[in-house]
PDB file of C-alpha atoms and ligand atoms in Angstrom:
ATOM      1  CA  UNK A   1       0.097  -0.012   0.066  1.00  0.00           C
ATOM      2  CA  UNK A   2       1.301   3.505  -0.909  1.00  0.00           C
ATOM      3  CA  UNK A   3      -1.242   5.044   1.600  1.00  0.00           C
ATOM      4  CA  UNK A   4      -0.935   3.532   5.209  1.00  0.00           C
ATOM      5  CA  UNK A   5      -3.499   4.229   7.764  1.00  0.00           C
ATOM      6  CA  UNK A   6      -3.147   3.520  11.413  1.00  0.00           C
ATOM      7  CA  UNK A   7      -4.216   4.553  14.972  1.00  0.00           C
ATOM      8  CA  UNK A   8      -1.611   5.934  17.433  1.00  0.00           C
ATOM      9  CA  UNK A   9      -3.594   6.210  20.668  1.00  0.00           C
ATOM     10  CA  UNK A  10      -6.508   8.738  20.138  1.00  0.00           C
ATOM     11  CA  UNK A  11      -4.973   9.827  16.650  1.00  0.00           C
ATOM     12  CA  UNK A  12      -5.495   8.488  13.270  1.00  0.00           C
ATOM     13  CA  UNK A  13      -2.162   8.723  11.184  1.00  0.00           C
ATOM     14  CA  UNK A  14      -2.134   8.688   7.403  1.00  0.00           C
ATOM     15  CA  UNK A  15       1.134   8.237   5.695  1.00  0.00           C
ATOM     16  CA  UNK A  16       1.815   8.807   1.847  1.00  0.00           C
ATOM     17  CA  UNK A  17       4.430   6.115   1.407  1.00  0.00           C
ATOM     18  CA  UNK A  18       5.882   6.617  -2.095  1.00  0.00           C
ATOM     19  CA  UNK A  19       9.359   8.221  -1.190  1.00  0.00           C
ATOM     20  CA  UNK A  20      11.024   7.360  -4.511  1.00  0.00           C
ATOM     21  CA  UNK A  21       8.810   9.598  -6.368  1.00  0.00           C
ATOM     22  CA  UNK A  22       8.822  12.233  -3.423  1.00  0.00           C
ATOM     23  CA  UNK A  23       5.192  10.954  -2.503  1.00  0.00           C
ATOM     24  CA  UNK A  24       3.862  12.188  -5.708  1.00  0.00           C
ATOM     25  CA  UNK A  25       0.078  11.724  -6.148  1.00  0.00           C
ATOM     26  CA  UNK A  26      -0.960   9.183  -8.820  1.00  0.00           C
ATOM     27  CA  UNK A  27      -4.607   8.839  -9.554  1.00  0.00           C
ATOM     28  CA  UNK A  28      -4.505   5.441  -7.758  1.00  0.00           C
ATOM     29  CA  UNK A  29      -2.919   7.334  -4.614  1.00  0.00           C
ATOM     30  CA  UNK A  30      -5.592   9.888  -4.730  1.00  0.00           C
ATOM     31  CA  UNK A  31      -8.184   7.249  -4.490  1.00  0.00           C
ATOM     32  CA  UNK A  32      -6.452   5.525  -1.670  1.00  0.00           C
ATOM     33  CA  UNK A  33      -6.367   8.641   0.304  1.00  0.00           C
ATOM     34  CA  UNK A  34     -10.115   9.034  -0.368  1.00  0.00           C
ATOM     35  CA  UNK A  35     -10.702   5.810   0.937  1.00  0.00           C
ATOM     36  CA  UNK A  36      -8.521   6.293   3.965  1.00  0.00           C
ATOM     37  CA  UNK A  37     -10.372   9.433   4.860  1.00  0.00           C
ATOM     38  CA  UNK A  38     -13.821   7.326   4.699  1.00  0.00           C
ATOM     39  CA  UNK A  39     -12.157   4.939   7.129  1.00  0.00           C
ATOM     40  CA  UNK A  40     -11.081   7.959   9.313  1.00  0.00           C
ATOM     41  CA  UNK A  41     -14.747   9.203   9.272  1.00  0.00           C
ATOM     42  CA  UNK A  42     -15.949   5.970  10.583  1.00  0.00           C
ATOM     43  CA  UNK A  43     -13.196   5.512  13.430  1.00  0.00           C
ATOM     44  CA  UNK A  44     -15.146   5.641  16.648  1.00  0.00           C
ATOM     45  CA  UNK A  45     -12.390   6.714  18.780  1.00  0.00           C
ATOM     46  CA  UNK A  46     -10.095   8.981  16.754  1.00  0.00           C
ATOM     47  CA  UNK A  47      -9.953  12.597  17.916  1.00  0.00           C
ATOM     48  CA  UNK A  48      -7.619  13.997  15.085  1.00  0.00           C
ATOM     49  CA  UNK A  49      -6.100  13.032  11.884  1.00  0.00           C
ATOM     50  CA  UNK A  50      -2.355  13.505  11.366  1.00  0.00           C
ATOM     51  CA  UNK A  51      -1.166  13.367   7.741  1.00  0.00           C
ATOM     52  CA  UNK A  52       2.703  12.792   6.790  1.00  0.00           C
ATOM     53  CA  UNK A  53       4.861  11.859   4.036  1.00  0.00           C
ATOM     54  CA  UNK A  54       7.422   9.065   4.093  1.00  0.00           C
ATOM     55  CA  UNK A  55      10.950   9.791   3.791  1.00  0.00           C
ATOM     56  CA  UNK A  56      12.926  13.048   4.881  1.00  0.00           C
ATOM     57  CA  UNK A  57      12.709  14.811   1.629  1.00  0.00           C
ATOM     58  CA  UNK A  58       9.109  15.351   0.682  1.00  0.00           C
ATOM     59  CA  UNK A  59       5.542  15.762   2.319  1.00  0.00           C
ATOM     60  CA  UNK A  60       4.385  15.331  -1.226  1.00  0.00           C
ATOM     61  CA  UNK A  61       5.739  16.685  -4.658  1.00  0.00           C
ATOM     62  CA  UNK A  62       2.220  16.968  -6.202  1.00  0.00           C
ATOM     63  CA  UNK A  63       0.483  15.332  -8.950  1.00  0.00           C
ATOM     64  CA  UNK A  64       2.173  12.568 -10.728  1.00  0.00           C
ATOM     65  CA  UNK A  65       3.454  14.646 -13.607  1.00  0.00           C
ATOM     66  CA  UNK A  66       4.326  11.275 -15.569  1.00  0.00           C
ATOM     67  CA  UNK A  67       0.517  10.450 -15.462  1.00  0.00           C
ATOM     68  CA  UNK A  68      -0.546  14.056 -16.756  1.00  0.00           C
ATOM     69  CA  UNK A  69       0.563  14.109 -20.135  1.00  0.00           C
ATOM     70  CA  UNK A  70      -1.331  13.241 -23.439  1.00  0.00           C
ATOM     71  CA  UNK A  71      -4.791  12.899 -21.661  1.00  0.00           C
ATOM     72  CA  UNK A  72      -8.032  13.810 -23.141  1.00  0.00           C
ATOM     73  CA  UNK A  73      -9.459  16.987 -21.786  1.00  0.00           C
ATOM     74  CA  UNK A  74     -12.375  15.111 -20.275  1.00  0.00           C
ATOM     75  CA  UNK A  75     -10.102  13.029 -18.228  1.00  0.00           C
ATOM     76  CA  UNK A  76      -7.981  16.002 -17.118  1.00  0.00           C
ATOM     77  CA  UNK A  77     -11.180  17.640 -15.879  1.00  0.00           C
ATOM     78  CA  UNK A  78     -12.287  14.484 -14.144  1.00  0.00           C
ATOM     79  CA  UNK A  79      -8.783  14.179 -12.571  1.00  0.00           C
ATOM     80  CA  UNK A  80      -9.016  17.714 -11.045  1.00  0.00           C
ATOM     81  CA  UNK A  81     -12.399  16.989  -9.805  1.00  0.00           C
ATOM     82  CA  UNK A  82     -11.194  13.661  -8.339  1.00  0.00           C
ATOM     83  CA  UNK A  83      -8.326  15.610  -6.466  1.00  0.00           C
ATOM     84  CA  UNK A  84     -10.828  18.342  -5.350  1.00  0.00           C
ATOM     85  CA  UNK A  85     -13.434  15.921  -4.031  1.00  0.00           C
ATOM     86  CA  UNK A  86     -10.764  13.686  -2.262  1.00  0.00           C
ATOM     87  CA  UNK A  87      -9.284  16.745  -0.402  1.00  0.00           C
ATOM     88  CA  UNK A  88     -12.692  18.329   0.367  1.00  0.00           C
ATOM     89  CA  UNK A  89     -13.396  15.170   2.467  1.00  0.00           C
ATOM     90  CA  UNK A  90     -11.190  16.628   5.071  1.00  0.00           C
ATOM     91  CA  UNK A  91     -13.617  19.616   5.514  1.00  0.00           C
ATOM     92  CA  UNK A  92     -16.529  17.061   6.333  1.00  0.00           C
ATOM     93  CA  UNK A  93     -14.560  14.779   8.554  1.00  0.00           C
ATOM     94  CA  UNK A  94     -15.787  14.777  12.097  1.00  0.00           C
ATOM     95  CA  UNK A  95     -12.372  15.421  13.481  1.00  0.00           C
ATOM     96  CA  UNK A  96      -9.576  18.051  12.649  1.00  0.00           C
ATOM     97  CA  UNK A  97      -6.747  17.189  10.396  1.00  0.00           C
ATOM     98  CA  UNK A  98      -3.001  18.213  10.799  1.00  0.00           C
ATOM     99  CA  UNK A  99      -0.576  18.202   7.795  1.00  0.00           C
ATOM    100  CA  UNK A 100       2.980  17.504   9.052  1.00  0.00           C
ATOM    101  CA  UNK A 101       4.991  18.953   6.203  1.00  0.00           C
ATOM    102  CA  UNK A 102       8.519  17.522   6.073  1.00  0.00           C
ATOM    103  CA  UNK A 103      10.402  18.887   3.019  1.00  0.00           C
ATOM    104  CA  UNK A 104       8.741  19.672  -0.111  1.00  0.00           C
ATOM    105  CA  UNK A 105       4.993  20.265  -0.398  1.00  0.00           C
ATOM    106  CA  UNK A 106       4.510  21.253  -3.926  1.00  0.00           C
ATOM    107  CA  UNK A 107       1.448  21.350  -6.200  1.00  0.00           C
ATOM    108  CA  UNK A 108      -1.080  18.739  -5.130  1.00  0.00           C
ATOM    109  CA  UNK A 109       1.080  18.114  -2.044  1.00  0.00           C
ATOM    110  CA  UNK A 110       0.682  21.844  -1.053  1.00  0.00           C
ATOM    111  CA  UNK A 111      -2.957  21.585  -1.736  1.00  0.00           C
ATOM    112  CA  UNK A 112      -3.231  18.643   0.426  1.00  0.00           C
ATOM    113  CA  UNK A 113      -1.742  20.534   3.291  1.00  0.00           C
ATOM    114  CA  UNK A 114      -4.064  23.532   2.538  1.00  0.00           C
ATOM    115  CA  UNK A 115      -7.131  21.413   2.758  1.00  0.00           C
ATOM    116  CA  UNK A 116      -6.102  20.060   6.092  1.00  0.00           C
ATOM    117  CA  UNK A 117      -7.323  22.042   9.045  1.00  0.00           C
ATOM    118  CA  UNK A 118      -3.963  22.861  10.406  1.00  0.00           C
ATOM    119  CA  UNK A 119      -0.224  22.630   9.192  1.00  0.00           C
ATOM    120  CA  UNK A 120       3.055  22.264  10.955  1.00  0.00           C
ATOM    121  CA  UNK A 121       6.302  22.416   9.147  1.00  0.00           C
ATOM    122  CA  UNK A 122       9.649  21.029   9.869  1.00  0.00           C
ATOM    123  CA  UNK A 123      12.640  23.474   9.324  1.00  0.00           C
ATOM    124  CA  UNK A 124      13.317  21.764   5.793  1.00  0.00           C
ATOM    125  CA  UNK A 125       9.712  22.343   4.664  1.00  0.00           C
ATOM    126  CA  UNK A 126       9.330  24.062   1.483  1.00  0.00           C
ATOM    127  CA  UNK A 127       5.812  24.939  -0.033  1.00  0.00           C
ATOM    128  CA  UNK A 128       5.016  25.934  -3.570  1.00  0.00           C
ATOM    129  CA  UNK A 129       2.478  25.782  -6.253  1.00  0.00           C
ATOM    130  CA  UNK A 130       4.906  25.417  -9.336  1.00  0.00           C
ATOM    131  CA  UNK A 131       2.236  24.463 -11.828  1.00  0.00           C
ATOM    132  CA  UNK A 132       2.883  27.724 -13.697  1.00  0.00           C
ATOM    133  CA  UNK A 133       6.312  26.337 -14.588  1.00  0.00           C
ATOM    134  CA  UNK A 134       4.558  23.344 -16.358  1.00  0.00           C
ATOM    135  CA  UNK A 135       2.053  25.720 -18.329  1.00  0.00           C
ATOM    136  CA  UNK A 136      -0.629  24.753 -15.837  1.00  0.00           C
ATOM    137  CA  UNK A 137      -2.281  26.231 -12.820  1.00  0.00           C
ATOM    138  CA  UNK A 138      -3.282  24.306  -9.475  1.00  0.00           C
ATOM    139  CA  UNK A 139      -6.199  22.042 -10.047  1.00  0.00           C
ATOM    140  CA  UNK A 140      -6.722  20.479  -6.476  1.00  0.00           C
ATOM    141  CA  UNK A 141      -7.952  23.449  -4.672  1.00  0.00           C
ATOM    142  CA  UNK A 142      -4.964  25.737  -4.595  1.00  0.00           C
ATOM    143  CA  UNK A 143      -6.303  28.928  -6.151  1.00  0.00           C
ATOM    144  CA  UNK A 144      -9.394  28.740  -3.738  1.00  0.00           C
ATOM    145  CA  UNK A 145      -7.725  27.807  -0.525  1.00  0.00           C
ATOM    146  CA  UNK A 146      -4.442  29.689  -0.525  1.00  0.00           C
ATOM    147  CA  UNK A 147      -6.151  33.113  -0.893  1.00  0.00           C
ATOM    148  CA  UNK A 148      -8.649  32.298   1.766  1.00  0.00           C
ATOM    149  CA  UNK A 149      -5.730  31.454   4.031  1.00  0.00           C
ATOM    150  CA  UNK A 150      -3.196  34.238   3.256  1.00  0.00           C
ATOM    151  CA  UNK A 151      -4.985  36.816   1.080  1.00  0.00           C
ATOM    152  CA  UNK A 152      -5.445  37.274  -2.637  1.00  0.00           C
ATOM    153  CA  UNK A 153      -2.307  39.337  -3.071  1.00  0.00           C
ATOM    154  CA  UNK A 154       0.152  37.054  -1.577  1.00  0.00           C
ATOM    155  CA  UNK A 155      -1.714  33.940  -3.094  1.00  0.00           C
ATOM    156  CA  UNK A 156      -1.503  35.286  -6.607  1.00  0.00           C
ATOM    157  CA  UNK A 157       2.237  36.204  -6.298  1.00  0.00           C
ATOM    158  CA  UNK A 158       3.043  32.613  -5.068  1.00  0.00           C
ATOM    159  CA  UNK A 159       0.855  31.107  -7.988  1.00  0.00           C
ATOM    160  CA  UNK A 160       1.884  33.372 -10.663  1.00  0.00           C
ATOM    161  CA  UNK A 161       5.577  33.137  -9.904  1.00  0.00           C
ATOM    162  CA  UNK A 162       5.564  29.401  -8.944  1.00  0.00           C
ATOM    163  CA  UNK A 163       8.215  30.396  -6.288  1.00  0.00           C
ATOM    164  CA  UNK A 164       9.254  28.366  -3.178  1.00  0.00           C
ATOM    165  CA  UNK A 165       8.003  29.473   0.207  1.00  0.00           C
ATOM    166  CA  UNK A 166      10.353  28.241   2.921  1.00  0.00           C
ATOM    167  CA  UNK A 167       9.056  27.276   6.468  1.00  0.00           C
ATOM    168  CA  UNK A 168       9.942  30.454   8.180  1.00  0.00           C
ATOM    169  CA  UNK A 169       8.044  32.659   5.570  1.00  0.00           C
ATOM    170  CA  UNK A 170       5.174  30.098   5.584  1.00  0.00           C
ATOM    171  CA  UNK A 171       4.995  30.768   9.287  1.00  0.00           C
ATOM    172  CA  UNK A 172       5.155  34.557   8.951  1.00  0.00           C
ATOM    173  CA  UNK A 173       2.357  34.773   6.368  1.00  0.00           C
ATOM    174  CA  UNK A 174       0.111  32.348   8.257  1.00  0.00           C
ATOM    175  CA  UNK A 175       0.496  29.515   5.865  1.00  0.00           C
ATOM    176  CA  UNK A 176       1.512  27.134   8.661  1.00  0.00           C
ATOM    177  CA  UNK A 177       0.426  27.256  12.224  1.00  0.00           C
ATOM    178  CA  UNK A 178       3.791  26.066  13.831  1.00  0.00           C
ATOM    179  CA  UNK A 179       7.171  25.153  13.028  1.00  0.00           C
ATOM    180  CA  UNK A 180       8.308  22.021  14.612  1.00  0.00           C
ATOM    181  CA  UNK A 181      11.700  22.323  16.733  1.00  0.00           C
ATOM    182  CA  UNK A 182      12.467  18.607  17.076  1.00  0.00           C
ATOM    183  CA  UNK A 183      10.532  15.414  15.752  1.00  0.00           C
ATOM    184  CA  UNK A 184       7.706  16.210  13.573  1.00  0.00           C
ATOM    185  CA  UNK A 185       5.451  13.605  14.693  1.00  0.00           C
ATOM    186  CA  UNK A 186       5.956  14.510  18.221  1.00  0.00           C
ATOM    187  CA  UNK A 187       5.174  18.063  17.281  1.00  0.00           C
ATOM    188  CA  UNK A 188       2.012  17.067  15.580  1.00  0.00           C
ATOM    189  CA  UNK A 189       0.903  14.950  18.707  1.00  0.00           C
ATOM    190  CA  UNK A 190       1.602  17.813  21.002  1.00  0.00           C
ATOM    191  CA  UNK A 191      -0.170  20.225  18.655  1.00  0.00           C
ATOM    192  CA  UNK A 192      -3.271  17.812  18.574  1.00  0.00           C
ATOM    193  CA  UNK A 193      -3.239  17.337  22.243  1.00  0.00           C
ATOM    194  CA  UNK A 194      -3.875  21.071  22.724  1.00  0.00           C
ATOM    195  CA  UNK A 195      -7.477  20.548  21.387  1.00  0.00           C
ATOM    196  CA  UNK A 196      -8.386  16.967  21.480  1.00  0.00           C
ATOM    197  CA  UNK A 197      -9.194  17.056  25.159  1.00  0.00           C
ATOM    198  CA  UNK A 198     -12.193  19.343  24.403  1.00  0.00           C
ATOM    199  CA  UNK A 199     -15.800  18.081  23.474  1.00  0.00           C
ATOM    200  CA  UNK A 200     -15.454  16.500  19.748  1.00  0.00           C
ATOM    201  CA  UNK A 201     -18.858  17.803  18.655  1.00  0.00           C
ATOM    202  CA  UNK A 202     -18.227  21.293  20.090  1.00  0.00           C
ATOM    203  CA  UNK A 203     -14.702  21.288  18.174  1.00  0.00           C
ATOM    204  CA  UNK A 204     -16.796  20.152  15.026  1.00  0.00           C
ATOM    205  CA  UNK A 205     -19.387  23.070  15.375  1.00  0.00           C
ATOM    206  CA  UNK A 206     -16.264  25.485  15.601  1.00  0.00           C
ATOM    207  CA  UNK A 207     -14.827  24.136  12.380  1.00  0.00           C
ATOM    208  CA  UNK A 208     -17.990  24.275  10.523  1.00  0.00           C
ATOM    209  CA  UNK A 209     -18.713  27.958  11.706  1.00  0.00           C
ATOM    210  CA  UNK A 210     -15.079  29.103  10.587  1.00  0.00           C
ATOM    211  CA  UNK A 211     -15.487  27.258   7.390  1.00  0.00           C
ATOM    212  CA  UNK A 212     -18.649  29.148   6.573  1.00  0.00           C
ATOM    213  CA  UNK A 213     -16.563  32.326   7.119  1.00  0.00           C
ATOM    214  CA  UNK A 214     -14.924  31.707   3.934  1.00  0.00           C
ATOM    215  CA  UNK A 215     -18.210  30.940   1.953  1.00  0.00           C
ATOM    216  CA  UNK A 216     -20.772  33.371   2.930  1.00  0.00           C
ATOM    217  CA  UNK A 217     -21.594  37.104   3.552  1.00  0.00           C
ATOM    218  CA  UNK A 218     -20.946  38.245   7.071  1.00  0.00           C
ATOM    219  CA  UNK A 219     -24.618  38.403   8.074  1.00  0.00           C
ATOM    220  CA  UNK A 220     -25.335  34.890   7.077  1.00  0.00           C
ATOM    221  CA  UNK A 221     -22.253  33.707   8.650  1.00  0.00           C
ATOM    222  CA  UNK A 222     -23.324  35.417  11.837  1.00  0.00           C
ATOM    223  CA  UNK A 223     -26.711  33.469  11.572  1.00  0.00           C
ATOM    224  CA  UNK A 224     -24.717  30.119  11.242  1.00  0.00           C
ATOM    225  CA  UNK A 225     -22.588  31.004  14.239  1.00  0.00           C
ATOM    226  CA  UNK A 226     -25.751  31.760  16.358  1.00  0.00           C
ATOM    227  CA  UNK A 227     -27.258  28.460  15.444  1.00  0.00           C
ATOM    228  CA  UNK A 228     -24.143  26.496  16.099  1.00  0.00           C
ATOM    229  CA  UNK A 229     -23.486  28.215  19.379  1.00  0.00           C
ATOM    230  CA  UNK A 230     -27.072  27.585  20.474  1.00  0.00           C
ATOM    231  CA  UNK A 231     -26.607  23.746  19.423  1.00  0.00           C
ATOM    232  CA  UNK A 232     -23.300  23.621  21.419  1.00  0.00           C
ATOM    233  CA  UNK A 233     -25.064  25.226  24.448  1.00  0.00           C
ATOM    234  CA  UNK A 234     -27.697  22.410  24.226  1.00  0.00           C
ATOM    235  CA  UNK A 235     -25.021  19.624  24.773  1.00  0.00           C
ATOM    236  CA  UNK A 236     -24.264  18.339  28.164  1.00  0.00           C
ATOM    237  CA  UNK A 237     -20.754  19.193  27.666  1.00  0.00           C
ATOM    238  CA  UNK A 238     -21.483  22.849  27.792  1.00  0.00           C
ATOM    239  CA  UNK A 239     -23.346  22.279  31.121  1.00  0.00           C
ATOM    240  CA  UNK A 240     -20.277  20.448  32.322  1.00  0.00           C
ATOM    241  CA  UNK A 241     -17.919  23.082  31.212  1.00  0.00           C
ATOM    242  CA  UNK A 242     -19.700  25.875  32.740  1.00  0.00           C
ATOM    243  CA  UNK A 243     -20.334  23.916  36.007  1.00  0.00           C
ATOM    244  CA  UNK A 244     -16.673  23.103  36.085  1.00  0.00           C
ATOM    245  CA  UNK A 245     -15.679  26.711  35.920  1.00  0.00           C
ATOM    246  CA  UNK A 246     -17.998  27.711  38.704  1.00  0.00           C
ATOM    247  CA  UNK A 247     -16.725  24.690  40.781  1.00  0.00           C
ATOM    248  CA  UNK A 248     -13.235  25.636  40.135  1.00  0.00           C
ATOM    249  CA  UNK A 249     -12.444  22.198  38.697  1.00  0.00           C
ATOM    250  CA  UNK A 250     -11.236  20.632  35.358  1.00  0.00           C
ATOM    251  CA  UNK A 251     -14.319  19.737  33.077  1.00  0.00           C
ATOM    252  CA  UNK A 252     -14.838  16.156  32.151  1.00  0.00           C
ATOM    253  CA  UNK A 253     -16.289  16.236  28.723  1.00  0.00           C
ATOM    254  CA  UNK A 254     -18.104  13.351  27.230  1.00  0.00           C
ATOM    255  CA  UNK A 255     -18.532  14.351  23.697  1.00  0.00           C
ATOM    256  CA  UNK A 256     -22.196  14.635  23.915  1.00  0.00           C
TER     257      UNK A 256
HETATM  258  N1  CAA B 301       5.491  13.558 -10.296  1.00  0.00           N
HETATM  259  C1  CAA B 301       6.140  12.474 -10.707  1.00  0.00           C
HETATM  260  N2  CAA B 301       7.394  12.155 -10.123  1.00  0.00           N
HETATM  261  C2  CAA B 301       7.960  13.004  -9.490  1.00  0.00           C
HETATM  262  C3  CAA B 301       7.347  14.341  -8.906  1.00  0.00           C
HETATM  263  C4  CAA B 301       6.034  14.459  -9.481  1.00  0.00           C
HETATM  264  N3  CAA B 301       5.264  15.602  -9.119  1.00  0.00           N
HETATM  265  N4  CAA B 301       8.286  15.005  -8.161  1.00  0.00           N
HETATM  266  C5  CAA B 301       9.256  14.267  -8.196  1.00  0.00           C
HETATM  267  N5  CAA B 301       8.979  13.049  -8.909  1.00  0.00           N
HETATM  268  C6  CAA B 301      10.199  12.022  -9.017  1.00  0.00           C
HETATM  269  C7  CAA B 301      11.229  12.395 -10.014  1.00  0.00           C
HETATM  270  O1  CAA B 301      10.740  12.141 -11.318  1.00  0.00           O
HETATM  271  C8  CAA B 301      12.351  11.705  -9.446  1.00  0.00           C
HETATM  272  O2  CAA B 301      12.173  10.139  -9.977  1.00  0.00           O
HETATM  273  P1  CAA B 301      13.355   9.417 -10.719  1.00  0.00           P
HETATM  274  O3  CAA B 301      14.406   9.244  -9.668  1.00  0.00           O
HETATM  275  O4  CAA B 301      12.540   8.223 -11.268  1.00  0.00           O
HETATM  276  O5  CAA B 301      13.746  10.409 -11.943  1.00  0.00           O
HETATM  277  C9  CAA B 301      12.261  11.550  -7.878  1.00  0.00           C
HETATM  278  O6  CAA B 301      10.893  11.878  -7.634  1.00  0.00           O
HETATM  279  C10 CAA B 301      13.019  12.420  -7.296  1.00  0.00           C
HETATM  280  O7  CAA B 301      12.824  13.692  -7.675  1.00  0.00           O
HETATM  281  P2  CAA B 301      14.045  14.658  -8.084  1.00  0.00           P
HETATM  282  O8  CAA B 301      15.194  13.757  -8.832  1.00  0.00           O
HETATM  283  O9  CAA B 301      13.540  15.674  -9.090  1.00  0.00           O
HETATM  284  O10 CAA B 301      14.416  15.333  -6.788  1.00  0.00           O
HETATM  285  P3  CAA B 301      15.131  16.630  -6.505  1.00  0.00           P
HETATM  286  O11 CAA B 301      15.480  16.783  -5.145  1.00  0.00           O
HETATM  287  O12 CAA B 301      16.150  16.951  -7.534  1.00  0.00           O
HETATM  288  O13 CAA B 301      13.930  17.810  -6.738  1.00  0.00           O
HETATM  289  C11 CAA B 301      11.573  18.734  -6.477  1.00  0.00           C
HETATM  290  C12 CAA B 301      12.793  17.798  -5.846  1.00  0.00           C
HETATM  291  C13 CAA B 301      12.201  20.081  -6.576  1.00  0.00           C
HETATM  292  C14 CAA B 301      10.622  18.499  -5.670  1.00  0.00           C
HETATM  293  C15 CAA B 301      11.489  18.160  -8.113  1.00  0.00           C
HETATM  294  O14 CAA B 301      11.262  16.651  -7.985  1.00  0.00           O
HETATM  295  C16 CAA B 301      10.170  18.688  -8.587  1.00  0.00           C
HETATM  296  O15 CAA B 301      10.210  19.725  -9.002  1.00  0.00           O
HETATM  297  N6  CAA B 301       9.285  17.885  -8.576  1.00  0.00           N
HETATM  298  C17 CAA B 301       7.914  18.449  -9.323  1.00  0.00           C
HETATM  299  C18 CAA B 301       7.051  19.419  -8.449  1.00  0.00           C
HETATM  300  C19 CAA B 301       5.915  19.882  -9.142  1.00  0.00           C
HETATM  301  O16 CAA B 301       5.982  20.472 -10.321  1.00  0.00           O
HETATM  302  N7  CAA B 301       4.791  19.696  -8.632  1.00  0.00           N
HETATM  303  C20 CAA B 301       3.520  19.945  -9.151  1.00  0.00           C
HETATM  304  C21 CAA B 301       2.989  18.910  -9.902  1.00  0.00           C
HETATM  305  S1  CAA B 301       1.439  19.265 -10.877  1.00  0.00           S
HETATM  306  C22 CAA B 301       0.180  19.502  -9.775  1.00  0.00           C
HETATM  307  O17 CAA B 301       0.469  19.077  -8.537  1.00  0.00           O
HETATM  308  C23 CAA B 301      -1.118  19.922 -10.335  1.00  0.00           C
HETATM  309  C24 CAA B 301      -2.240  20.060  -9.261  1.00  0.00           C
HETATM  310  O18 CAA B 301      -2.662  21.223  -8.987  1.00  0.00           O
HETATM  311  C25 CAA B 301      -2.726  18.916  -8.666  1.00  0.00           C
END
């Protein structure tokens, strides 16, 4: 298998394992990733998903360029839709995802990281959407997710020049949430532990509300927020959280 999925305590861990091609995304690998995301969605006790790439050189160097040439337009279009729909599954997962970017995250690899809820970079991480150098533009969500994350001006400059963005710049412009000082997997575990102790359904409401911020006008988004915050209030976990505050103790959330 070139896509491996395992449980590590309360975390699901997905690893792209094709290091000889810098974990490039063949269409077969994309389908495997989609199936793995479906499995994660059905895991009863996973509280976050970590996504990583095998080897120390690349998280993922993007779409498999060798598969891209001499295709019918209709197949190219379906390929883009496949990549987009597989990565969009991350939005609908009941748990948050964290991309652990070790080395190159180019093209579809950067787009996989962008589709994740959070990104942590190692000090050798390099991001890029180099499609312009191939005479292409990003096709697995990069033109839509990058500007939402770092603003249209910066996103356009990165997309239109195809230039590399190293880990430190990525952190400065908000492309990554954190840079790992030591072991990347350990940094991913620690990062996830900062939120996985909270109520899972409430975490999901928070993700849904923030997702809508990028999709709808302010006053519609505020309505969504009012509805989701009321839903959170109806859960036992909200009662427990507020009671624990008053009783000056740690809350014990039960995900309900
Ligand atoms: N597709 C297929 N194979 C790839 C690949 C890719 N995207 N990226 C790397 N590889 C393969 C190389 O062909 C090479 O294989 P061989 O040993 O069989 O020749 C192996 O991985 C190692 O790569 P390099 O020898 O090139 O390694 P390097 O350290 O010299 O360079 C790199 C690393 C700068 C990342 C370079 O490999 C590179 O530029 N790769 C392509 C990156 C790219 O353009 N990505 C965008 C793809 S298009 C896309 O993703 C569209 C979209 O929106 C979905």
